[in-house]
């Protein structure tokens, strides 16, 4: 799962409601989606998109914490790591 990164907020003409301190969180498969978008601009999309899209689809279909751990194809990010299950 990708680490918690801040998500930029847009200014609203209505502002924030009083006491609303919630912050948006990026979706757990957001980095996989970005990898697919980057693949669209790296040469022939028929050759560059299928690999990253397969990993994105696996991520979307997986349960939280069970995302694929294969490295990203085009993004320069560390591959996601699974949290070790604690056995007692």
PDB file of N, CA and C in Angstrom:
ATOM      1  N   UNK A   1       0.842  -1.163   0.000  1.00  0.00           N
ATOM      2  CA  UNK A   1       0.000   0.000   0.000  1.00  0.00           C
ATOM      3  C   UNK A   1       0.894   1.233   0.000  1.00  0.00           C
ATOM      4  N   UNK A   2       0.480   2.257  -0.730  1.00  0.00           N
ATOM      5  CA  UNK A   2       1.312   3.448  -0.798  1.00  0.00           C
ATOM      6  C   UNK A   2       1.256   4.212   0.513  1.00  0.00           C
ATOM      7  N   UNK A   3       2.344   4.923   0.780  1.00  0.00           N
ATOM      8  CA  UNK A   3       2.430   5.658   2.024  1.00  0.00           C
ATOM      9  C   UNK A   3       1.457   6.836   1.992  1.00  0.00           C
ATOM     10  N   UNK A   4       1.186   7.373   3.150  1.00  0.00           N
ATOM     11  CA  UNK A   4       0.286   8.513   3.249  1.00  0.00           C
ATOM     12  C   UNK A   4       1.016   9.754   2.747  1.00  0.00           C
ATOM     13  N   UNK A   5       0.528  10.317   1.649  1.00  0.00           N
ATOM     14  CA  UNK A   5       1.088  11.551   1.121  1.00  0.00           C
ATOM     15  C   UNK A   5       0.013  12.618   1.168  1.00  0.00           C
ATOM     16  N   UNK A   6       0.368  13.874   1.421  1.00  0.00           N
ATOM     17  CA  UNK A   6      -0.653  14.916   1.468  1.00  0.00           C
ATOM     18  C   UNK A   6      -1.273  15.119   0.090  1.00  0.00           C
ATOM     19  N   UNK A   7      -2.563  15.367   0.080  1.00  0.00           N
ATOM     20  CA  UNK A   7      -3.292  15.634  -1.152  1.00  0.00           C
ATOM     21  C   UNK A   7      -3.602  17.121  -1.175  1.00  0.00           C
ATOM     22  N   UNK A   8      -3.217  17.825  -2.248  1.00  0.00           N
ATOM     23  CA  UNK A   8      -3.469  19.264  -2.269  1.00  0.00           C
ATOM     24  C   UNK A   8      -4.973  19.570  -2.267  1.00  0.00           C
ATOM     25  N   UNK A   9      -5.354  20.600  -1.556  1.00  0.00           N
ATOM     26  CA  UNK A   9      -6.756  21.020  -1.495  1.00  0.00           C
ATOM     27  C   UNK A   9      -6.933  22.256  -2.345  1.00  0.00           C
ATOM     28  N   UNK A  10      -8.084  22.355  -2.980  1.00  0.00           N
ATOM     29  CA  UNK A  10      -8.411  23.546  -3.764  1.00  0.00           C
ATOM     30  C   UNK A  10      -9.154  24.544  -2.884  1.00  0.00           C
ATOM     31  N   UNK A  11      -8.997  25.796  -3.219  1.00  0.00           N
ATOM     32  CA  UNK A  11      -9.725  26.833  -2.499  1.00  0.00           C
ATOM     33  C   UNK A  11     -11.189  26.784  -2.912  1.00  0.00           C
ATOM     34  N   UNK A  12     -12.058  26.930  -1.959  1.00  0.00           N
ATOM     35  CA  UNK A  12     -13.485  26.929  -2.219  1.00  0.00           C
ATOM     36  C   UNK A  12     -14.039  28.309  -1.911  1.00  0.00           C
ATOM     37  N   UNK A  13     -14.948  28.807  -2.760  1.00  0.00           N
ATOM     38  CA  UNK A  13     -15.540  30.116  -2.446  1.00  0.00           C
ATOM     39  C   UNK A  13     -16.366  30.078  -1.165  1.00  0.00           C
ATOM     40  N   UNK A  14     -16.783  28.901  -0.724  1.00  0.00           N
ATOM     41  CA  UNK A  14     -17.585  28.760   0.492  1.00  0.00           C
ATOM     42  C   UNK A  14     -16.714  28.509   1.714  1.00  0.00           C
ATOM     43  N   UNK A  15     -15.436  28.242   1.537  1.00  0.00           N
ATOM     44  CA  UNK A  15     -14.556  27.977   2.665  1.00  0.00           C
ATOM     45  C   UNK A  15     -14.848  26.624   3.285  1.00  0.00           C
ATOM     46  N   UNK A  16     -14.311  26.378   4.460  1.00  0.00           N
ATOM     47  CA  UNK A  16     -14.541  25.132   5.182  1.00  0.00           C
ATOM     48  C   UNK A  16     -15.577  25.355   6.279  1.00  0.00           C
ATOM     49  N   UNK A  17     -16.435  24.379   6.507  1.00  0.00           N
ATOM     50  CA  UNK A  17     -17.380  24.512   7.620  1.00  0.00           C
ATOM     51  C   UNK A  17     -16.624  24.622   8.938  1.00  0.00           C
ATOM     52  N   UNK A  18     -17.241  25.271   9.907  1.00  0.00           N
ATOM     53  CA  UNK A  18     -16.610  25.438  11.214  1.00  0.00           C
ATOM     54  C   UNK A  18     -16.274  24.085  11.826  1.00  0.00           C
ATOM     55  N   UNK A  19     -15.062  23.946  12.271  1.00  0.00           N
ATOM     56  CA  UNK A  19     -14.648  22.725  12.949  1.00  0.00           C
ATOM     57  C   UNK A  19     -14.324  21.565  12.022  1.00  0.00           C
ATOM     58  N   UNK A  20     -14.385  21.764  10.717  1.00  0.00           N
ATOM     59  CA  UNK A  20     -14.085  20.673   9.786  1.00  0.00           C
ATOM     60  C   UNK A  20     -12.580  20.601   9.588  1.00  0.00           C
ATOM     61  N   UNK A  21     -11.960  19.605  10.169  1.00  0.00           N
ATOM     62  CA  UNK A  21     -10.504  19.455  10.088  1.00  0.00           C
ATOM     63  C   UNK A  21     -10.117  18.253   9.229  1.00  0.00           C
ATOM     64  N   UNK A  22     -11.077  17.665   8.513  1.00  0.00           N
ATOM     65  CA  UNK A  22     -10.773  16.489   7.699  1.00  0.00           C
ATOM     66  C   UNK A  22      -9.816  16.846   6.568  1.00  0.00           C
ATOM     67  N   UNK A  23      -8.953  15.922   6.252  1.00  0.00           N
ATOM     68  CA  UNK A  23      -8.025  16.092   5.142  1.00  0.00           C
ATOM     69  C   UNK A  23      -8.272  14.977   4.137  1.00  0.00           C
ATOM     70  N   UNK A  24      -8.208  15.283   2.837  1.00  0.00           N
ATOM     71  CA  UNK A  24      -8.414  14.235   1.840  1.00  0.00           C
ATOM     72  C   UNK A  24      -7.246  13.248   1.848  1.00  0.00           C
ATOM     73  N   UNK A  25      -7.543  11.981   1.513  1.00  0.00           N
ATOM     74  CA  UNK A  25      -6.509  10.951   1.413  1.00  0.00           C
ATOM     75  C   UNK A  25      -6.492  10.430  -0.019  1.00  0.00           C
ATOM     76  N   UNK A  26      -5.302  10.142  -0.517  1.00  0.00           N
ATOM     77  CA  UNK A  26      -5.180   9.552  -1.846  1.00  0.00           C
ATOM     78  C   UNK A  26      -5.690   8.110  -1.794  1.00  0.00           C
ATOM     79  N   UNK A  27      -6.302   7.656  -2.886  1.00  0.00           N
ATOM     80  CA  UNK A  27      -6.766   6.271  -2.965  1.00  0.00           C
ATOM     81  C   UNK A  27      -5.560   5.342  -2.927  1.00  0.00           C
ATOM     82  N   UNK A  28      -5.736   4.155  -2.404  1.00  0.00           N
ATOM     83  CA  UNK A  28      -4.616   3.219  -2.252  1.00  0.00           C
ATOM     84  C   UNK A  28      -4.029   2.799  -3.591  1.00  0.00           C
ATOM     85  N   UNK A  29      -4.771   2.919  -4.693  1.00  0.00           N
ATOM     86  CA  UNK A  29      -4.268   2.543  -6.027  1.00  0.00           C
ATOM     87  C   UNK A  29      -3.928   3.769  -6.875  1.00  0.00           C
ATOM     88  N   UNK A  30      -3.858   4.936  -6.252  1.00  0.00           N
ATOM     89  CA  UNK A  30      -3.590   6.165  -6.987  1.00  0.00           C
ATOM     90  C   UNK A  30      -2.256   6.111  -7.733  1.00  0.00           C
ATOM     91  N   UNK A  31      -1.215   5.582  -7.095  1.00  0.00           N
ATOM     92  CA  UNK A  31       0.098   5.505  -7.761  1.00  0.00           C
ATOM     93  C   UNK A  31       0.057   4.573  -8.957  1.00  0.00           C
ATOM     94  N   UNK A  32      -0.720   3.499  -8.878  1.00  0.00           N
ATOM     95  CA  UNK A  32      -0.869   2.595 -10.030  1.00  0.00           C
ATOM     96  C   UNK A  32      -1.572   3.308 -11.183  1.00  0.00           C
ATOM     97  N   UNK A  33      -2.583   4.127 -10.871  1.00  0.00           N
ATOM     98  CA  UNK A  33      -3.276   4.882 -11.908  1.00  0.00           C
ATOM     99  C   UNK A  33      -2.325   5.886 -12.571  1.00  0.00           C
ATOM    100  N   UNK A  34      -1.494   6.537 -11.766  1.00  0.00           N
ATOM    101  CA  UNK A  34      -0.516   7.472 -12.318  1.00  0.00           C
ATOM    102  C   UNK A  34       0.477   6.762 -13.232  1.00  0.00           C
ATOM    103  N   UNK A  35       0.843   5.527 -12.885  1.00  0.00           N
ATOM    104  CA  UNK A  35       1.756   4.742 -13.722  1.00  0.00           C
ATOM    105  C   UNK A  35       1.110   4.456 -15.082  1.00  0.00           C
ATOM    106  N   UNK A  36      -0.194   4.167 -15.103  1.00  0.00           N
ATOM    107  CA  UNK A  36      -0.905   3.922 -16.364  1.00  0.00           C
ATOM    108  C   UNK A  36      -0.928   5.188 -17.207  1.00  0.00           C
ATOM    109  N   UNK A  37      -1.218   6.329 -16.584  1.00  0.00           N
ATOM    110  CA  UNK A  37      -1.248   7.596 -17.326  1.00  0.00           C
ATOM    111  C   UNK A  37       0.124   7.891 -17.907  1.00  0.00           C
ATOM    112  N   UNK A  38       1.189   7.681 -17.135  1.00  0.00           N
ATOM    113  CA  UNK A  38       2.540   7.911 -17.643  1.00  0.00           C
ATOM    114  C   UNK A  38       2.850   6.971 -18.810  1.00  0.00           C
ATOM    115  N   UNK A  39       2.368   5.733 -18.749  1.00  0.00           N
ATOM    116  CA  UNK A  39       2.615   4.770 -19.820  1.00  0.00           C
ATOM    117  C   UNK A  39       1.986   5.224 -21.134  1.00  0.00           C
ATOM    118  N   UNK A  40       0.900   5.985 -21.056  1.00  0.00           N
ATOM    119  CA  UNK A  40       0.244   6.483 -22.274  1.00  0.00           C
ATOM    120  C   UNK A  40       1.147   7.408 -23.076  1.00  0.00           C
ATOM    121  N   UNK A  41       2.139   8.013 -22.433  1.00  0.00           N
ATOM    122  CA  UNK A  41       3.005   8.985 -23.095  1.00  0.00           C
ATOM    123  C   UNK A  41       4.411   8.455 -23.330  1.00  0.00           C
ATOM    124  N   UNK A  42       4.619   7.157 -23.147  1.00  0.00           N
ATOM    125  CA  UNK A  42       5.953   6.562 -23.312  1.00  0.00           C
ATOM    126  C   UNK A  42       5.993   5.676 -24.560  1.00  0.00           C
ATOM    127  N   UNK A  43       5.913   6.288 -25.724  1.00  0.00           N
ATOM    128  CA  UNK A  43       5.994   5.507 -26.953  1.00  0.00           C
ATOM    129  C   UNK A  43       4.633   4.964 -27.374  1.00  0.00           C
ATOM    130  N   UNK A  44       4.627   3.768 -27.955  1.00  0.00           N
ATOM    131  CA  UNK A  44       3.405   3.155 -28.474  1.00  0.00           C
ATOM    132  C   UNK A  44       2.538   2.668 -27.317  1.00  0.00           C
ATOM    133  N   UNK A  45       1.359   3.290 -27.103  1.00  0.00           N
ATOM    134  CA  UNK A  45       0.525   2.896 -25.963  1.00  0.00           C
ATOM    135  C   UNK A  45       0.055   1.447 -26.019  1.00  0.00           C
ATOM    136  N   UNK A  46      -0.032   0.869 -27.206  1.00  0.00           N
ATOM    137  CA  UNK A  46      -0.449  -0.529 -27.304  1.00  0.00           C
ATOM    138  C   UNK A  46       0.598  -1.461 -26.701  1.00  0.00           C
ATOM    139  N   UNK A  47       1.835  -0.974 -26.595  1.00  0.00           N
ATOM    140  CA  UNK A  47       2.904  -1.780 -26.007  1.00  0.00           C
ATOM    141  C   UNK A  47       3.229  -1.368 -24.570  1.00  0.00           C
ATOM    142  N   UNK A  48       3.026  -0.088 -24.233  1.00  0.00           N
ATOM    143  CA  UNK A  48       3.454   0.391 -22.924  1.00  0.00           C
ATOM    144  C   UNK A  48       2.363   0.329 -21.860  1.00  0.00           C
ATOM    145  N   UNK A  49       1.089   0.376 -22.242  1.00  0.00           N
ATOM    146  CA  UNK A  49      -0.002   0.456 -21.265  1.00  0.00           C
ATOM    147  C   UNK A  49      -0.409  -0.889 -20.660  1.00  0.00           C
ATOM    148  N   UNK A  50      -0.403  -2.010 -21.396  1.00  0.00           N
ATOM    149  CA  UNK A  50      -0.954  -3.249 -20.810  1.00  0.00           C
ATOM    150  C   UNK A  50      -0.321  -3.686 -19.493  1.00  0.00           C
ATOM    151  N   UNK A  51       0.982  -3.595 -19.336  1.00  0.00           N
ATOM    152  CA  UNK A  51       1.629  -4.031 -18.096  1.00  0.00           C
ATOM    153  C   UNK A  51       1.193  -3.210 -16.891  1.00  0.00           C
ATOM    154  N   UNK A  52       1.337  -1.859 -16.952  1.00  0.00           N
ATOM    155  CA  UNK A  52       0.886  -1.055 -15.821  1.00  0.00           C
ATOM    156  C   UNK A  52      -0.621  -1.159 -15.577  1.00  0.00           C
ATOM    157  N   UNK A  53      -1.410  -1.292 -16.656  1.00  0.00           N
ATOM    158  CA  UNK A  53      -2.861  -1.398 -16.461  1.00  0.00           C
ATOM    159  C   UNK A  53      -3.220  -2.696 -15.750  1.00  0.00           C
ATOM    160  N   UNK A  54      -2.505  -3.776 -16.063  1.00  0.00           N
ATOM    161  CA  UNK A  54      -2.768  -5.053 -15.389  1.00  0.00           C
ATOM    162  C   UNK A  54      -2.539  -4.914 -13.881  1.00  0.00           C
ATOM    163  N   UNK A  55      -1.455  -4.250 -13.499  1.00  0.00           N
ATOM    164  CA  UNK A  55      -1.170  -4.051 -12.072  1.00  0.00           C
ATOM    165  C   UNK A  55      -2.197  -3.121 -11.431  1.00  0.00           C
ATOM    166  N   UNK A  56      -2.631  -2.090 -12.170  1.00  0.00           N
ATOM    167  CA  UNK A  56      -3.665  -1.202 -11.654  1.00  0.00           C
ATOM    168  C   UNK A  56      -4.962  -1.968 -11.431  1.00  0.00           C
ATOM    169  N   UNK A  57      -5.345  -2.809 -12.380  1.00  0.00           N
ATOM    170  CA  UNK A  57      -6.584  -3.582 -12.255  1.00  0.00           C
ATOM    171  C   UNK A  57      -6.493  -4.559 -11.079  1.00  0.00           C
ATOM    172  N   UNK A  58      -5.331  -5.194 -10.903  1.00  0.00           N
ATOM    173  CA  UNK A  58      -5.154  -6.090  -9.758  1.00  0.00           C
ATOM    174  C   UNK A  58      -5.293  -5.314  -8.451  1.00  0.00           C
ATOM    175  N   UNK A  59      -4.751  -4.112  -8.424  1.00  0.00           N
ATOM    176  CA  UNK A  59      -4.833  -3.289  -7.220  1.00  0.00           C
ATOM    177  C   UNK A  59      -6.283  -2.928  -6.921  1.00  0.00           C
ATOM    178  N   UNK A  60      -7.035  -2.541  -7.927  1.00  0.00           N
ATOM    179  CA  UNK A  60      -8.425  -2.155  -7.715  1.00  0.00           C
ATOM    180  C   UNK A  60      -9.279  -3.342  -7.267  1.00  0.00           C
ATOM    181  N   UNK A  61      -8.976  -4.523  -7.747  1.00  0.00           N
ATOM    182  CA  UNK A  61      -9.762  -5.704  -7.403  1.00  0.00           C
ATOM    183  C   UNK A  61      -9.329  -6.328  -6.070  1.00  0.00           C
ATOM    184  N   UNK A  62      -8.184  -5.906  -5.545  1.00  0.00           N
ATOM    185  CA  UNK A  62      -7.668  -6.503  -4.304  1.00  0.00           C
ATOM    186  C   UNK A  62      -8.325  -5.868  -3.083  1.00  0.00           C
ATOM    187  N   UNK A  63      -8.218  -6.554  -1.973  1.00  0.00           N
ATOM    188  CA  UNK A  63      -8.671  -6.015  -0.699  1.00  0.00           C
ATOM    189  C   UNK A  63      -7.603  -5.072  -0.155  1.00  0.00           C
ATOM    190  N   UNK A  64      -7.976  -4.119   0.679  1.00  0.00           N
ATOM    191  CA  UNK A  64      -6.964  -3.239   1.275  1.00  0.00           C
ATOM    192  C   UNK A  64      -5.893  -4.048   2.007  1.00  0.00           C
ATOM    193  N   UNK A  65      -4.643  -3.722   1.721  1.00  0.00           N
ATOM    194  CA  UNK A  65      -3.518  -4.436   2.321  1.00  0.00           C
ATOM    195  C   UNK A  65      -3.018  -5.587   1.478  1.00  0.00           C
ATOM    196  N   UNK A  66      -3.727  -5.933   0.402  1.00  0.00           N
ATOM    197  CA  UNK A  66      -3.327  -7.044  -0.468  1.00  0.00           C
ATOM    198  C   UNK A  66      -2.991  -6.557  -1.875  1.00  0.00           C
ATOM    199  N   UNK A  67      -2.590  -5.306  -2.010  1.00  0.00           N
ATOM    200  CA  UNK A  67      -2.263  -4.743  -3.310  1.00  0.00           C
ATOM    201  C   UNK A  67      -1.021  -5.412  -3.886  1.00  0.00           C
ATOM    202  N   UNK A  68      -0.880  -5.421  -5.222  1.00  0.00           N
ATOM    203  CA  UNK A  68       0.321  -6.030  -5.818  1.00  0.00           C
ATOM    204  C   UNK A  68       1.584  -5.292  -5.379  1.00  0.00           C
ATOM    205  N   UNK A  69       2.662  -6.049  -5.203  1.00  0.00           N
ATOM    206  CA  UNK A  69       3.929  -5.459  -4.732  1.00  0.00           C
ATOM    207  C   UNK A  69       4.972  -5.365  -5.844  1.00  0.00           C
ATOM    208  N   UNK A  70       4.572  -5.627  -7.092  1.00  0.00           N
ATOM    209  CA  UNK A  70       5.508  -5.491  -8.199  1.00  0.00           C
ATOM    210  C   UNK A  70       5.912  -4.026  -8.345  1.00  0.00           C
ATOM    211  N   UNK A  71       7.141  -3.759  -8.811  1.00  0.00           N
ATOM    212  CA  UNK A  71       7.587  -2.364  -8.935  1.00  0.00           C
ATOM    213  C   UNK A  71       6.792  -1.617 -10.008  1.00  0.00           C
ATOM    214  N   UNK A  72       6.771  -0.294  -9.883  1.00  0.00           N
ATOM    215  CA  UNK A  72       6.118   0.534 -10.886  1.00  0.00           C
ATOM    216  C   UNK A  72       6.937   0.500 -12.160  1.00  0.00           C
ATOM    217  N   UNK A  73       6.262   0.622 -13.299  1.00  0.00           N
ATOM    218  CA  UNK A  73       6.948   0.547 -14.586  1.00  0.00           C
ATOM    219  C   UNK A  73       7.605   1.875 -14.943  1.00  0.00           C
ATOM    220  N   UNK A  74       6.881   2.982 -14.777  1.00  0.00           N
ATOM    221  CA  UNK A  74       7.387   4.281 -15.217  1.00  0.00           C
ATOM    222  C   UNK A  74       7.596   5.278 -14.083  1.00  0.00           C
ATOM    223  N   UNK A  75       6.888   5.143 -12.986  1.00  0.00           N
ATOM    224  CA  UNK A  75       7.083   6.068 -11.872  1.00  0.00           C
ATOM    225  C   UNK A  75       8.357   5.711 -11.119  1.00  0.00           C
ATOM    226  N   UNK A  76       9.033   6.728 -10.637  1.00  0.00           N
ATOM    227  CA  UNK A  76      10.269   6.521  -9.882  1.00  0.00           C
ATOM    228  C   UNK A  76       9.951   6.456  -8.392  1.00  0.00           C
ATOM    229  N   UNK A  77       9.084   5.521  -8.020  1.00  0.00           N
ATOM    230  CA  UNK A  77       8.697   5.328  -6.627  1.00  0.00           C
ATOM    231  C   UNK A  77       9.090   3.932  -6.182  1.00  0.00           C
ATOM    232  N   UNK A  78       9.307   3.777  -4.901  1.00  0.00           N
ATOM    233  CA  UNK A  78       9.573   2.448  -4.366  1.00  0.00           C
ATOM    234  C   UNK A  78       8.310   1.605  -4.484  1.00  0.00           C
ATOM    235  N   UNK A  79       8.449   0.308  -4.776  1.00  0.00           N
ATOM    236  CA  UNK A  79       7.258  -0.526  -4.867  1.00  0.00           C
ATOM    237  C   UNK A  79       6.560  -0.625  -3.519  1.00  0.00           C
ATOM    238  N   UNK A  80       5.247  -0.769  -3.537  1.00  0.00           N
ATOM    239  CA  UNK A  80       4.521  -0.882  -2.263  1.00  0.00           C
ATOM    240  C   UNK A  80       4.921  -2.139  -1.506  1.00  0.00           C
ATOM    241  N   UNK A  81       4.864  -2.055  -0.201  1.00  0.00           N
ATOM    242  CA  UNK A  81       5.208  -3.211   0.648  1.00  0.00           C
ATOM    243  C   UNK A  81       3.978  -3.628   1.422  1.00  0.00           C
ATOM    244  N   UNK A  82       3.856  -4.901   1.646  1.00  0.00           N
ATOM    245  CA  UNK A  82       2.762  -5.407   2.457  1.00  0.00           C
ATOM    246  C   UNK A  82       3.176  -5.403   3.913  1.00  0.00           C
ATOM    247  N   UNK A  83       2.244  -5.078   4.767  1.00  0.00           N
ATOM    248  CA  UNK A  83       2.496  -5.135   6.197  1.00  0.00           C
ATOM    249  C   UNK A  83       2.555  -6.593   6.606  1.00  0.00           C
ATOM    250  N   UNK A  84       3.559  -6.926   7.371  1.00  0.00           N
ATOM    251  CA  UNK A  84       3.716  -8.317   7.823  1.00  0.00           C
ATOM    252  C   UNK A  84       2.601  -8.664   8.803  1.00  0.00           C
ATOM    253  N   UNK A  85       2.018  -9.817   8.611  1.00  0.00           N
ATOM    254  CA  UNK A  85       0.985 -10.277   9.534  1.00  0.00           C
ATOM    255  C   UNK A  85       1.647 -10.740  10.824  1.00  0.00           C
ATOM    256  N   UNK A  86       1.129 -10.312  11.940  1.00  0.00           N
ATOM    257  CA  UNK A  86       1.701 -10.704  13.228  1.00  0.00           C
ATOM    258  C   UNK A  86       1.061 -11.992  13.694  1.00  0.00           C
ATOM    259  N   UNK A  87       1.862 -13.013  13.810  1.00  0.00           N
ATOM    260  CA  UNK A  87       1.365 -14.300  14.295  1.00  0.00           C
ATOM    261  C   UNK A  87       1.762 -14.464  15.751  1.00  0.00           C
ATOM    262  N   UNK A  88       0.808 -14.848  16.548  1.00  0.00           N
ATOM    263  CA  UNK A  88       1.105 -15.034  17.984  1.00  0.00           C
ATOM    264  C   UNK A  88       0.894 -16.455  18.388  1.00  0.00           C
TER     265      UNK A  88
END
